[in-house]
Amino acid sequence: MRITMEEAADKLMGAKSLLITAHVNPDGDAIGSTLGLAAFLQARGKKAEVWIDDKLPKNLAFLPGYDKIVRPQAGQKTDAEILVILDTSLDRIGVVGDAAKGLPVLNIDHHVSNDEKADYLYNARRAATAEMIFEIVDHLGGGFPPEIAIPLYTGLATDTGFFKFSNTRPETMHAAARLLEAGVRPELVSESLEEKPESVVRGQAAALQTMELSYGGRVAGLYLDKDLATSLDTTEGFIDFVRVIEGVEIAVLVKCMDENFCRVSVRSKGLDVSKVAMKFGGGGHIRAAGFSVKKPLAEAKKDVLEALGEVLK
Ligand SMILES: [Mn+2]
């Protein structure tokens, strides 16, 4: 059942003990909104625990409350009265769903794709779930001490690419401004989020060495062989290094995890690359797609470039 912000606030205030969770593979908004809400409820004298069924990103360790997040074991049970799911539907919370079986579910989420299976769903077009929590906390009053303000600001900042993406509305900036007034230091948040181990920066440099332009500069690619690909902790964001090159219409990352197994990501600025993914048995959207090719790097690269050539026609 869909409910309003005021009704969601009532549900939160009506419980003495709450279990709060968010999606697996958690991001800044998932962690920021859960920690901000938990801190608010604790300040109101409630028992509020955060359980997330996954490893947490290290670059969020600066958030107050991060250390208290529980990664539940399979079979672990909660004694909370209500399960509060943030930033996702019920389908992406891992074992927390089993731990809270039988409990009423309050779902607060800004994704339009929400499956609406929760008992109570507050869903609204907002830049981040953190923006929805900001509104609830503001509605209920009590201000924004650091343990609430810093996580909520982080959720807003990460889901909007630091207020760059099209989901950044005037209301988003107003909420962020209120959090700055409450004392959030934006430079400390961004410095913490952007910090990387030396190995990651060296990995980026090595990956960039493989950059090649094709089709007169309309396609830019990074082609990582097994040695390089398996030495990297992450390749998140690598494709954006080449996507921004002037004149590039399609960016591609080919990453061979084995002699005969390459993962491929493709991003376009408008051309439909989902067709290419489909051809190789993968999937995705018009501007972003992924698939794998069971061939060595040189052959996988040739096949992928050939298929991209069709898209450029
Ligand atoms: Mn979000």
PDB file of C-alpha atoms and ligand atoms in Angstrom:
ATOM      1  CA  MET A   1       0.000   0.000   0.000  1.00  0.00           C
ATOM      2  CA  ARG A   2       1.303   3.414  -0.962  1.00  0.00           C
ATOM      3  CA  ILE A   3       1.534   5.916   1.875  1.00  0.00           C
ATOM      4  CA  THR A   4       2.496   9.571   2.231  1.00  0.00           C
ATOM      5  CA  MET A   5       5.591  11.052   3.849  1.00  0.00           C
ATOM      6  CA  GLU A   6       3.555  11.960   6.959  1.00  0.00           C
ATOM      7  CA  GLU A   7       2.211   8.405   7.226  1.00  0.00           C
ATOM      8  CA  ALA A   8       5.725   6.991   6.844  1.00  0.00           C
ATOM      9  CA  ALA A   9       6.894   9.318   9.632  1.00  0.00           C
ATOM     10  CA  ASP A  10       4.015   8.049  11.821  1.00  0.00           C
ATOM     11  CA  LYS A  11       4.987   4.427  11.166  1.00  0.00           C
ATOM     12  CA  LEU A  12       8.579   5.158  12.209  1.00  0.00           C
ATOM     13  CA  MET A  13       7.504   6.960  15.365  1.00  0.00           C
ATOM     14  CA  GLY A  14       5.001   4.204  16.221  1.00  0.00           C
ATOM     15  CA  ALA A  15       7.692   1.533  16.684  1.00  0.00           C
ATOM     16  CA  LYS A  16      10.085   1.103  19.628  1.00  0.00           C
ATOM     17  CA  SER A  17      12.520  -1.205  17.890  1.00  0.00           C
ATOM     18  CA  LEU A  18      13.340  -1.041  14.190  1.00  0.00           C
ATOM     19  CA  LEU A  19      15.558  -3.002  11.825  1.00  0.00           C
ATOM     20  CA  ILE A  20      16.792  -0.848   8.939  1.00  0.00           C
ATOM     21  CA  THR A  21      18.330  -2.224   5.761  1.00  0.00           C
ATOM     22  CA  ALA A  22      19.201  -1.292   2.172  1.00  0.00           C
ATOM     23  CA  HIS A  23      20.277  -3.061  -0.978  1.00  0.00           C
ATOM     24  CA  VAL A  24      23.205  -5.433  -1.415  1.00  0.00           C
ATOM     25  CA  ASN A  25      26.191  -3.890  -3.226  1.00  0.00           C
ATOM     26  CA  PRO A  26      25.423  -0.769  -1.158  1.00  0.00           C
ATOM     27  CA  ASP A  27      26.307   2.728  -2.387  1.00  0.00           C
ATOM     28  CA  GLY A  28      26.550   6.126  -0.711  1.00  0.00           C
ATOM     29  CA  ASP A  29      22.795   6.649  -0.712  1.00  0.00           C
ATOM     30  CA  ALA A  30      21.995   3.171   0.656  1.00  0.00           C
ATOM     31  CA  ILE A  31      24.461   3.573   3.541  1.00  0.00           C
ATOM     32  CA  GLY A  32      23.898   7.313   4.011  1.00  0.00           C
ATOM     33  CA  SER A  33      20.118   7.084   4.230  1.00  0.00           C
ATOM     34  CA  THR A  34      20.132   4.073   6.591  1.00  0.00           C
ATOM     35  CA  LEU A  35      22.718   5.634   8.940  1.00  0.00           C
ATOM     36  CA  GLY A  36      20.966   9.026   8.926  1.00  0.00           C
ATOM     37  CA  LEU A  37      17.602   7.445   9.747  1.00  0.00           C
ATOM     38  CA  ALA A  38      19.076   5.133  12.403  1.00  0.00           C
ATOM     39  CA  ALA A  39      20.796   8.069  14.147  1.00  0.00           C
ATOM     40  CA  PHE A  40      17.558  10.068  14.128  1.00  0.00           C
ATOM     41  CA  LEU A  41      15.514   7.194  15.603  1.00  0.00           C
ATOM     42  CA  GLN A  42      18.176   6.511  18.250  1.00  0.00           C
ATOM     43  CA  ALA A  43      18.074  10.178  19.257  1.00  0.00           C
ATOM     44  CA  ARG A  44      14.329   9.647  19.783  1.00  0.00           C
ATOM     45  CA  GLY A  45      15.096   6.862  22.248  1.00  0.00           C
ATOM     46  CA  LYS A  46      14.350   3.977  19.921  1.00  0.00           C
ATOM     47  CA  LYS A  47      16.317   0.834  19.248  1.00  0.00           C
ATOM     48  CA  ALA A  48      17.359   1.119  15.589  1.00  0.00           C
ATOM     49  CA  GLU A  49      19.856  -1.272  14.044  1.00  0.00           C
ATOM     50  CA  VAL A  50      21.269  -1.274  10.519  1.00  0.00           C
ATOM     51  CA  TRP A  51      21.828  -4.669   8.883  1.00  0.00           C
ATOM     52  CA  ILE A  52      23.205  -4.930   5.366  1.00  0.00           C
ATOM     53  CA  ASP A  53      23.925  -8.286   3.745  1.00  0.00           C
ATOM     54  CA  ASP A  54      27.138  -7.358   1.942  1.00  0.00           C
ATOM     55  CA  LYS A  55      30.641  -5.962   2.239  1.00  0.00           C
ATOM     56  CA  LEU A  56      30.600  -2.193   2.755  1.00  0.00           C
ATOM     57  CA  PRO A  57      32.618   0.184   0.544  1.00  0.00           C
ATOM     58  CA  LYS A  58      35.733   1.278   2.472  1.00  0.00           C
ATOM     59  CA  ASN A  59      35.470   4.860   1.243  1.00  0.00           C
ATOM     60  CA  LEU A  60      32.314   5.302   3.345  1.00  0.00           C
ATOM     61  CA  ALA A  61      34.095   4.372   6.587  1.00  0.00           C
ATOM     62  CA  PHE A  62      34.212   8.064   7.595  1.00  0.00           C
ATOM     63  CA  LEU A  63      30.438   8.063   8.130  1.00  0.00           C
ATOM     64  CA  PRO A  64      29.341   8.183  11.777  1.00  0.00           C
ATOM     65  CA  GLY A  65      27.725   4.824  12.628  1.00  0.00           C
ATOM     66  CA  TYR A  66      29.513   2.888   9.849  1.00  0.00           C
ATOM     67  CA  ASP A  67      31.243   0.622  12.411  1.00  0.00           C
ATOM     68  CA  LYS A  68      27.912  -0.406  13.929  1.00  0.00           C
ATOM     69  CA  ILE A  69      26.437  -1.744  10.696  1.00  0.00           C
ATOM     70  CA  VAL A  70      25.824  -5.487  11.062  1.00  0.00           C
ATOM     71  CA  ARG A  71      26.427  -7.990   8.274  1.00  0.00           C
ATOM     72  CA  PRO A  72      23.937 -10.720   9.257  1.00  0.00           C
ATOM     73  CA  GLN A  73      24.652 -14.440   9.063  1.00  0.00           C
ATOM     74  CA  ALA A  74      22.219 -16.742   7.283  1.00  0.00           C
ATOM     75  CA  GLY A  75      19.653 -17.873   9.851  1.00  0.00           C
ATOM     76  CA  GLN A  76      20.204 -14.879  12.163  1.00  0.00           C
ATOM     77  CA  LYS A  77      16.929 -13.466  13.539  1.00  0.00           C
ATOM     78  CA  THR A  78      15.915  -9.977  14.643  1.00  0.00           C
ATOM     79  CA  ASP A  79      13.749  -8.987  17.602  1.00  0.00           C
ATOM     80  CA  ALA A  80      12.691  -5.703  15.969  1.00  0.00           C
ATOM     81  CA  GLU A  81       9.011  -4.823  15.492  1.00  0.00           C
ATOM     82  CA  ILE A  82       9.264  -3.564  11.940  1.00  0.00           C
ATOM     83  CA  LEU A  83      11.589  -3.873   8.965  1.00  0.00           C
ATOM     84  CA  VAL A  84      12.450  -0.600   7.233  1.00  0.00           C
ATOM     85  CA  ILE A  85      13.880  -1.030   3.725  1.00  0.00           C
ATOM     86  CA  LEU A  86      15.581   1.968   2.117  1.00  0.00           C
ATOM     87  CA  ASP A  87      16.686   2.682  -1.469  1.00  0.00           C
ATOM     88  CA  THR A  88      15.385  -0.607  -2.944  1.00  0.00           C
ATOM     89  CA  SER A  89      12.422  -2.964  -3.025  1.00  0.00           C
ATOM     90  CA  LEU A  90      12.258  -6.209  -1.016  1.00  0.00           C
ATOM     91  CA  ASP A  91      14.079  -8.234  -3.658  1.00  0.00           C
ATOM     92  CA  ARG A  92      17.610  -6.896  -3.096  1.00  0.00           C
ATOM     93  CA  ILE A  93      18.162  -7.152   0.669  1.00  0.00           C
ATOM     94  CA  GLY A  94      19.760 -10.615   0.843  1.00  0.00           C
ATOM     95  CA  VAL A  95      19.330 -12.620   4.047  1.00  0.00           C
ATOM     96  CA  VAL A  96      17.808  -9.648   5.914  1.00  0.00           C
ATOM     97  CA  GLY A  97      14.493 -10.642   4.340  1.00  0.00           C
ATOM     98  CA  ASP A  98      14.625 -14.046   6.072  1.00  0.00           C
ATOM     99  CA  ALA A  99      15.835 -12.536   9.342  1.00  0.00           C
ATOM    100  CA  ALA A 100      12.746 -10.305   9.407  1.00  0.00           C
ATOM    101  CA  LYS A 101      10.223 -12.828   8.067  1.00  0.00           C
ATOM    102  CA  GLY A 102       6.702 -12.071   9.318  1.00  0.00           C
ATOM    103  CA  LEU A 103       7.469  -8.475  10.315  1.00  0.00           C
ATOM    104  CA  PRO A 104       5.561  -5.568   8.785  1.00  0.00           C
ATOM    105  CA  VAL A 105       7.634  -3.885   6.074  1.00  0.00           C
ATOM    106  CA  LEU A 106       7.956  -0.134   5.621  1.00  0.00           C
ATOM    107  CA  ASN A 107       9.699   0.709   2.349  1.00  0.00           C
ATOM    108  CA  ILE A 108      11.092   4.179   1.608  1.00  0.00           C
ATOM    109  CA  ASP A 109      12.579   4.388  -1.864  1.00  0.00           C
ATOM    110  CA  HIS A 110      13.040   6.934  -4.646  1.00  0.00           C
ATOM    111  CA  HIS A 111      13.322   4.410  -7.502  1.00  0.00           C
ATOM    112  CA  VAL A 112      10.390   4.519  -9.927  1.00  0.00           C
ATOM    113  CA  SER A 113      11.048   0.811 -10.594  1.00  0.00           C
ATOM    114  CA  ASN A 114       9.995  -0.150  -7.019  1.00  0.00           C
ATOM    115  CA  ASP A 115       8.021  -3.430  -7.090  1.00  0.00           C
ATOM    116  CA  GLU A 116       5.400  -2.110  -4.588  1.00  0.00           C
ATOM    117  CA  LYS A 117       5.391  -5.380  -2.614  1.00  0.00           C
ATOM    118  CA  ALA A 118       5.982  -3.778   0.799  1.00  0.00           C
ATOM    119  CA  ASP A 119       3.099  -3.472   3.304  1.00  0.00           C
ATOM    120  CA  TYR A 120       3.705   0.279   3.360  1.00  0.00           C
ATOM    121  CA  LEU A 121       5.544   2.065   0.560  1.00  0.00           C
ATOM    122  CA  TYR A 122       6.574   5.705   0.535  1.00  0.00           C
ATOM    123  CA  ASN A 123       7.865   6.270  -2.999  1.00  0.00           C
ATOM    124  CA  ALA A 124       8.483   9.689  -4.487  1.00  0.00           C
ATOM    125  CA  ARG A 125      10.495  11.314  -7.233  1.00  0.00           C
ATOM    126  CA  ARG A 126      13.543  12.492  -5.323  1.00  0.00           C
ATOM    127  CA  ALA A 127      17.221  12.605  -6.217  1.00  0.00           C
ATOM    128  CA  ALA A 128      18.101  10.188  -3.438  1.00  0.00           C
ATOM    129  CA  THR A 129      16.492   8.188  -0.656  1.00  0.00           C
ATOM    130  CA  ALA A 130      18.564  10.437   1.613  1.00  0.00           C
ATOM    131  CA  GLU A 131      16.463  13.366   0.375  1.00  0.00           C
ATOM    132  CA  MET A 132      13.303  11.515   1.476  1.00  0.00           C
ATOM    133  CA  ILE A 133      14.813  10.813   4.904  1.00  0.00           C
ATOM    134  CA  PHE A 134      15.842  14.474   5.128  1.00  0.00           C
ATOM    135  CA  GLU A 135      12.198  15.477   4.596  1.00  0.00           C
ATOM    136  CA  ILE A 136      10.945  13.008   7.225  1.00  0.00           C
ATOM    137  CA  VAL A 137      13.497  14.177   9.801  1.00  0.00           C
ATOM    138  CA  ASP A 138      12.711  17.819   8.986  1.00  0.00           C
ATOM    139  CA  HIS A 139       8.975  17.114   9.311  1.00  0.00           C
ATOM    140  CA  LEU A 140       9.404  15.434  12.705  1.00  0.00           C
ATOM    141  CA  GLY A 141      11.822  18.114  13.929  1.00  0.00           C
ATOM    142  CA  GLY A 142      14.846  17.948  16.186  1.00  0.00           C
ATOM    143  CA  GLY A 143      17.478  19.309  13.851  1.00  0.00           C
ATOM    144  CA  PHE A 144      20.436  17.782  12.066  1.00  0.00           C
ATOM    145  CA  PRO A 145      23.345  16.861  14.343  1.00  0.00           C
ATOM    146  CA  PRO A 146      26.474  15.521  12.532  1.00  0.00           C
ATOM    147  CA  GLU A 147      25.509  11.841  12.892  1.00  0.00           C
ATOM    148  CA  ILE A 148      22.340  12.571  10.890  1.00  0.00           C
ATOM    149  CA  ALA A 149      23.572  15.385   8.628  1.00  0.00           C
ATOM    150  CA  ILE A 150      26.813  13.824   7.332  1.00  0.00           C
ATOM    151  CA  PRO A 151      25.263  10.523   6.134  1.00  0.00           C
ATOM    152  CA  LEU A 152      22.289  12.298   4.539  1.00  0.00           C
ATOM    153  CA  TYR A 153      24.542  14.798   2.744  1.00  0.00           C
ATOM    154  CA  THR A 154      26.673  11.887   1.500  1.00  0.00           C
ATOM    155  CA  GLY A 155      23.572  10.138   0.112  1.00  0.00           C
ATOM    156  CA  LEU A 156      22.514  13.304  -1.712  1.00  0.00           C
ATOM    157  CA  ALA A 157      26.010  13.939  -3.065  1.00  0.00           C
ATOM    158  CA  THR A 158      26.666  10.411  -4.321  1.00  0.00           C
ATOM    159  CA  ASP A 159      23.299   9.829  -6.034  1.00  0.00           C
ATOM    160  CA  THR A 160      23.567  13.168  -7.865  1.00  0.00           C
ATOM    161  CA  GLY A 161      27.256  12.819  -8.810  1.00  0.00           C
ATOM    162  CA  PHE A 162      27.935  15.785  -6.508  1.00  0.00           C
ATOM    163  CA  PHE A 163      24.921  17.712  -7.814  1.00  0.00           C
ATOM    164  CA  LYS A 164      25.836  17.240 -11.478  1.00  0.00           C
ATOM    165  CA  PHE A 165      23.211  14.736 -12.719  1.00  0.00           C
ATOM    166  CA  SER A 166      19.784  15.614 -14.148  1.00  0.00           C
ATOM    167  CA  ASN A 167      18.069  14.350 -10.959  1.00  0.00           C
ATOM    168  CA  THR A 168      19.457  17.390  -9.087  1.00  0.00           C
ATOM    169  CA  ARG A 169      16.430  19.605  -8.420  1.00  0.00           C
ATOM    170  CA  PRO A 170      16.176  22.914  -6.561  1.00  0.00           C
ATOM    171  CA  GLU A 171      14.749  20.970  -3.573  1.00  0.00           C
ATOM    172  CA  THR A 172      17.838  18.736  -3.576  1.00  0.00           C
ATOM    173  CA  MET A 173      20.098  21.783  -3.332  1.00  0.00           C
ATOM    174  CA  HIS A 174      17.880  23.290  -0.612  1.00  0.00           C
ATOM    175  CA  ALA A 175      18.209  20.085   1.417  1.00  0.00           C
ATOM    176  CA  ALA A 176      21.986  20.063   0.871  1.00  0.00           C
ATOM    177  CA  ALA A 177      22.156  23.732   1.889  1.00  0.00           C
ATOM    178  CA  ARG A 178      20.309  22.978   5.143  1.00  0.00           C
ATOM    179  CA  LEU A 179      22.788  20.189   5.873  1.00  0.00           C
ATOM    180  CA  LEU A 180      25.712  22.575   5.257  1.00  0.00           C
ATOM    181  CA  GLU A 181      24.076  25.059   7.637  1.00  0.00           C
ATOM    182  CA  ALA A 182      23.961  22.221  10.158  1.00  0.00           C
ATOM    183  CA  GLY A 183      27.758  21.984   9.877  1.00  0.00           C
ATOM    184  CA  VAL A 184      28.552  19.411   7.184  1.00  0.00           C
ATOM    185  CA  ARG A 185      31.982  20.081   5.625  1.00  0.00           C
ATOM    186  CA  PRO A 186      31.513  19.261   1.908  1.00  0.00           C
ATOM    187  CA  GLU A 187      35.265  19.122   1.215  1.00  0.00           C
ATOM    188  CA  LEU A 188      35.744  16.458   3.898  1.00  0.00           C
ATOM    189  CA  VAL A 189      32.944  14.336   2.435  1.00  0.00           C
ATOM    190  CA  SER A 190      34.285  14.572  -1.121  1.00  0.00           C
ATOM    191  CA  GLU A 191      37.900  13.972  -0.062  1.00  0.00           C
ATOM    192  CA  SER A 192      36.880  10.830   1.817  1.00  0.00           C
ATOM    193  CA  LEU A 193      34.750   9.544  -1.051  1.00  0.00           C
ATOM    194  CA  GLU A 194      37.413  10.167  -3.683  1.00  0.00           C
ATOM    195  CA  GLU A 195      40.298   8.647  -1.770  1.00  0.00           C
ATOM    196  CA  LYS A 196      41.766   5.532  -3.433  1.00  0.00           C
ATOM    197  CA  PRO A 197      44.611   3.161  -2.611  1.00  0.00           C
ATOM    198  CA  GLU A 198      47.812   3.729  -4.624  1.00  0.00           C
ATOM    199  CA  SER A 199      47.264   0.383  -6.358  1.00  0.00           C
ATOM    200  CA  VAL A 200      43.977   1.593  -7.843  1.00  0.00           C
ATOM    201  CA  VAL A 201      45.558   4.727  -9.344  1.00  0.00           C
ATOM    202  CA  ARG A 202      48.423   2.636 -10.778  1.00  0.00           C
ATOM    203  CA  GLY A 203      45.827   0.260 -12.203  1.00  0.00           C
ATOM    204  CA  GLN A 204      44.041   3.179 -13.860  1.00  0.00           C
ATOM    205  CA  ALA A 205      47.308   4.354 -15.408  1.00  0.00           C
ATOM    206  CA  ALA A 206      48.069   0.869 -16.736  1.00  0.00           C
ATOM    207  CA  ALA A 207      44.552   0.535 -18.159  1.00  0.00           C
ATOM    208  CA  LEU A 208      44.816   3.910 -19.910  1.00  0.00           C
ATOM    209  CA  GLN A 209      47.996   2.708 -21.650  1.00  0.00           C
ATOM    210  CA  THR A 210      45.810   0.248 -23.574  1.00  0.00           C
ATOM    211  CA  MET A 211      43.573   2.984 -24.994  1.00  0.00           C
ATOM    212  CA  GLU A 212      42.846   2.728 -28.713  1.00  0.00           C
ATOM    213  CA  LEU A 213      40.609   4.795 -30.964  1.00  0.00           C
ATOM    214  CA  SER A 214      38.780   3.162 -33.881  1.00  0.00           C
ATOM    215  CA  TYR A 215      36.515   4.251 -36.728  1.00  0.00           C
ATOM    216  CA  GLY A 216      38.168   7.651 -37.070  1.00  0.00           C
ATOM    217  CA  GLY A 217      37.863   8.369 -33.364  1.00  0.00           C
ATOM    218  CA  ARG A 218      34.171   7.498 -33.023  1.00  0.00           C
ATOM    219  CA  VAL A 219      34.934   4.480 -30.814  1.00  0.00           C
ATOM    220  CA  ALA A 220      37.378   4.567 -27.890  1.00  0.00           C
ATOM    221  CA  GLY A 221      38.327   1.420 -26.067  1.00  0.00           C
ATOM    222  CA  LEU A 222      40.361   0.031 -23.187  1.00  0.00           C
ATOM    223  CA  TYR A 223      41.533  -3.548 -23.722  1.00  0.00           C
ATOM    224  CA  LEU A 224      42.772  -5.299 -20.606  1.00  0.00           C
ATOM    225  CA  ASP A 225      44.532  -8.646 -20.930  1.00  0.00           C
ATOM    226  CA  LYS A 226      44.314 -11.329 -18.252  1.00  0.00           C
ATOM    227  CA  ASP A 227      47.432 -10.200 -16.365  1.00  0.00           C
ATOM    228  CA  LEU A 228      46.237  -6.625 -16.087  1.00  0.00           C
ATOM    229  CA  ALA A 229      42.535  -7.403 -15.589  1.00  0.00           C
ATOM    230  CA  THR A 230      43.125  -9.853 -12.753  1.00  0.00           C
ATOM    231  CA  SER A 231      45.600  -7.513 -11.031  1.00  0.00           C
ATOM    232  CA  LEU A 232      42.974  -4.762 -10.645  1.00  0.00           C
ATOM    233  CA  ASP A 233      40.712  -4.555  -7.588  1.00  0.00           C
ATOM    234  CA  THR A 234      38.121  -2.663  -9.575  1.00  0.00           C
ATOM    235  CA  THR A 235      37.509  -1.227 -13.034  1.00  0.00           C
ATOM    236  CA  GLU A 236      34.556   0.874 -11.914  1.00  0.00           C
ATOM    237  CA  GLY A 237      34.510   4.189 -13.748  1.00  0.00           C
ATOM    238  CA  PHE A 238      37.342   3.218 -16.127  1.00  0.00           C
ATOM    239  CA  ILE A 239      35.071   3.413 -19.175  1.00  0.00           C
ATOM    240  CA  ASP A 240      34.371   7.073 -18.372  1.00  0.00           C
ATOM    241  CA  PHE A 241      38.054   7.934 -18.877  1.00  0.00           C
ATOM    242  CA  VAL A 242      37.643   7.353 -22.613  1.00  0.00           C
ATOM    243  CA  ARG A 243      33.927   8.172 -22.966  1.00  0.00           C
ATOM    244  CA  VAL A 244      34.670  11.877 -22.489  1.00  0.00           C
ATOM    245  CA  ILE A 245      37.103  12.107 -25.431  1.00  0.00           C
ATOM    246  CA  GLU A 246      35.993  14.640 -28.047  1.00  0.00           C
ATOM    247  CA  GLY A 247      34.291  12.999 -31.006  1.00  0.00           C
ATOM    248  CA  VAL A 248      33.810   9.639 -29.269  1.00  0.00           C
ATOM    249  CA  GLU A 249      30.324   8.202 -29.732  1.00  0.00           C
ATOM    250  CA  ILE A 250      30.874   4.782 -28.171  1.00  0.00           C
ATOM    251  CA  ALA A 251      33.213   3.776 -25.347  1.00  0.00           C
ATOM    252  CA  VAL A 252      34.107   0.160 -24.754  1.00  0.00           C
ATOM    253  CA  LEU A 253      35.944  -1.732 -22.024  1.00  0.00           C
ATOM    254  CA  VAL A 254      37.108  -5.269 -22.776  1.00  0.00           C
ATOM    255  CA  LYS A 255      38.469  -7.063 -19.754  1.00  0.00           C
ATOM    256  CA  CYS A 256      39.718 -10.624 -20.107  1.00  0.00           C
ATOM    257  CA  MET A 257      39.461 -12.492 -16.835  1.00  0.00           C
ATOM    258  CA  ASP A 258      40.775 -15.704 -18.413  1.00  0.00           C
ATOM    259  CA  GLU A 259      42.480 -16.798 -21.653  1.00  0.00           C
ATOM    260  CA  ASN A 260      39.087 -17.432 -23.229  1.00  0.00           C
ATOM    261  CA  PHE A 261      36.719 -15.231 -21.266  1.00  0.00           C
ATOM    262  CA  CYS A 262      36.353 -11.467 -21.705  1.00  0.00           C
ATOM    263  CA  ARG A 263      33.801  -9.201 -20.079  1.00  0.00           C
ATOM    264  CA  VAL A 264      32.699  -6.284 -22.232  1.00  0.00           C
ATOM    265  CA  SER A 265      31.008  -3.006 -21.210  1.00  0.00           C
ATOM    266  CA  VAL A 266      29.764  -0.525 -23.776  1.00  0.00           C
ATOM    267  CA  ARG A 267      28.541   3.056 -23.274  1.00  0.00           C
ATOM    268  CA  SER A 268      27.161   5.338 -25.937  1.00  0.00           C
ATOM    269  CA  LYS A 269      26.143   8.971 -26.106  1.00  0.00           C
ATOM    270  CA  GLY A 270      22.917   8.091 -27.936  1.00  0.00           C
ATOM    271  CA  LEU A 271      23.484   5.223 -30.385  1.00  0.00           C
ATOM    272  CA  ASP A 272      21.674   1.996 -29.456  1.00  0.00           C
ATOM    273  CA  VAL A 273      24.302  -0.383 -28.085  1.00  0.00           C
ATOM    274  CA  SER A 274      21.762  -2.781 -26.534  1.00  0.00           C
ATOM    275  CA  LYS A 275      21.600  -4.469 -29.967  1.00  0.00           C
ATOM    276  CA  VAL A 276      25.303  -5.341 -29.712  1.00  0.00           C
ATOM    277  CA  ALA A 277      24.847  -6.799 -26.235  1.00  0.00           C
ATOM    278  CA  MET A 278      21.918  -8.869 -27.467  1.00  0.00           C
ATOM    279  CA  LYS A 279      23.985 -10.225 -30.342  1.00  0.00           C
ATOM    280  CA  PHE A 280      26.493 -11.588 -27.794  1.00  0.00           C
ATOM    281  CA  GLY A 281      23.808 -12.874 -25.416  1.00  0.00           C
ATOM    282  CA  GLY A 282      24.023  -9.984 -22.946  1.00  0.00           C
ATOM    283  CA  GLY A 283      21.680  -7.165 -22.062  1.00  0.00           C
ATOM    284  CA  GLY A 284      21.320  -3.576 -21.048  1.00  0.00           C
ATOM    285  CA  HIS A 285      19.898  -0.269 -22.092  1.00  0.00           C
ATOM    286  CA  ILE A 286      20.221   1.846 -25.228  1.00  0.00           C
ATOM    287  CA  ARG A 287      23.222   3.755 -23.865  1.00  0.00           C
ATOM    288  CA  ALA A 288      24.771   1.171 -21.562  1.00  0.00           C
ATOM    289  CA  ALA A 289      25.187  -2.534 -22.137  1.00  0.00           C
ATOM    290  CA  GLY A 290      27.304  -5.477 -21.041  1.00  0.00           C
ATOM    291  CA  PHE A 291      28.071  -8.987 -22.202  1.00  0.00           C
ATOM    292  CA  SER A 292      30.861 -11.542 -22.342  1.00  0.00           C
ATOM    293  CA  VAL A 293      32.812 -13.123 -25.187  1.00  0.00           C
ATOM    294  CA  LYS A 294      34.397 -16.561 -24.771  1.00  0.00           C
ATOM    295  CA  LYS A 295      37.505 -15.832 -26.838  1.00  0.00           C
ATOM    296  CA  PRO A 296      41.051 -14.567 -26.267  1.00  0.00           C
ATOM    297  CA  LEU A 297      41.521 -10.780 -26.086  1.00  0.00           C
ATOM    298  CA  ALA A 298      42.622 -10.172 -29.691  1.00  0.00           C
ATOM    299  CA  GLU A 299      39.677 -12.116 -31.137  1.00  0.00           C
ATOM    300  CA  ALA A 300      37.136 -10.716 -28.682  1.00  0.00           C
ATOM    301  CA  LYS A 301      38.316  -7.199 -29.538  1.00  0.00           C
ATOM    302  CA  LYS A 302      37.962  -7.860 -33.284  1.00  0.00           C
ATOM    303  CA  ASP A 303      34.414  -9.272 -32.877  1.00  0.00           C
ATOM    304  CA  VAL A 304      33.299  -6.428 -30.632  1.00  0.00           C
ATOM    305  CA  LEU A 305      34.692  -3.709 -32.904  1.00  0.00           C
ATOM    306  CA  GLU A 306      33.042  -5.353 -35.904  1.00  0.00           C
ATOM    307  CA  ALA A 307      29.668  -5.351 -34.142  1.00  0.00           C
ATOM    308  CA  LEU A 308      30.130  -1.730 -33.048  1.00  0.00           C
ATOM    309  CA  GLY A 309      30.885  -0.822 -36.653  1.00  0.00           C
ATOM    310  CA  GLU A 310      27.378  -1.991 -37.550  1.00  0.00           C
ATOM    311  CA  VAL A 311      25.906   0.364 -34.946  1.00  0.00           C
ATOM    312  CA  LEU A 312      27.869   3.304 -36.369  1.00  0.00           C
ATOM    313  CA  LYS A 313      26.459   2.776 -39.892  1.00  0.00           C
TER     314      LYS A 313
HETATM  315 MN    MN B   1      19.494   5.977  -4.208  1.00  0.00          MN
END
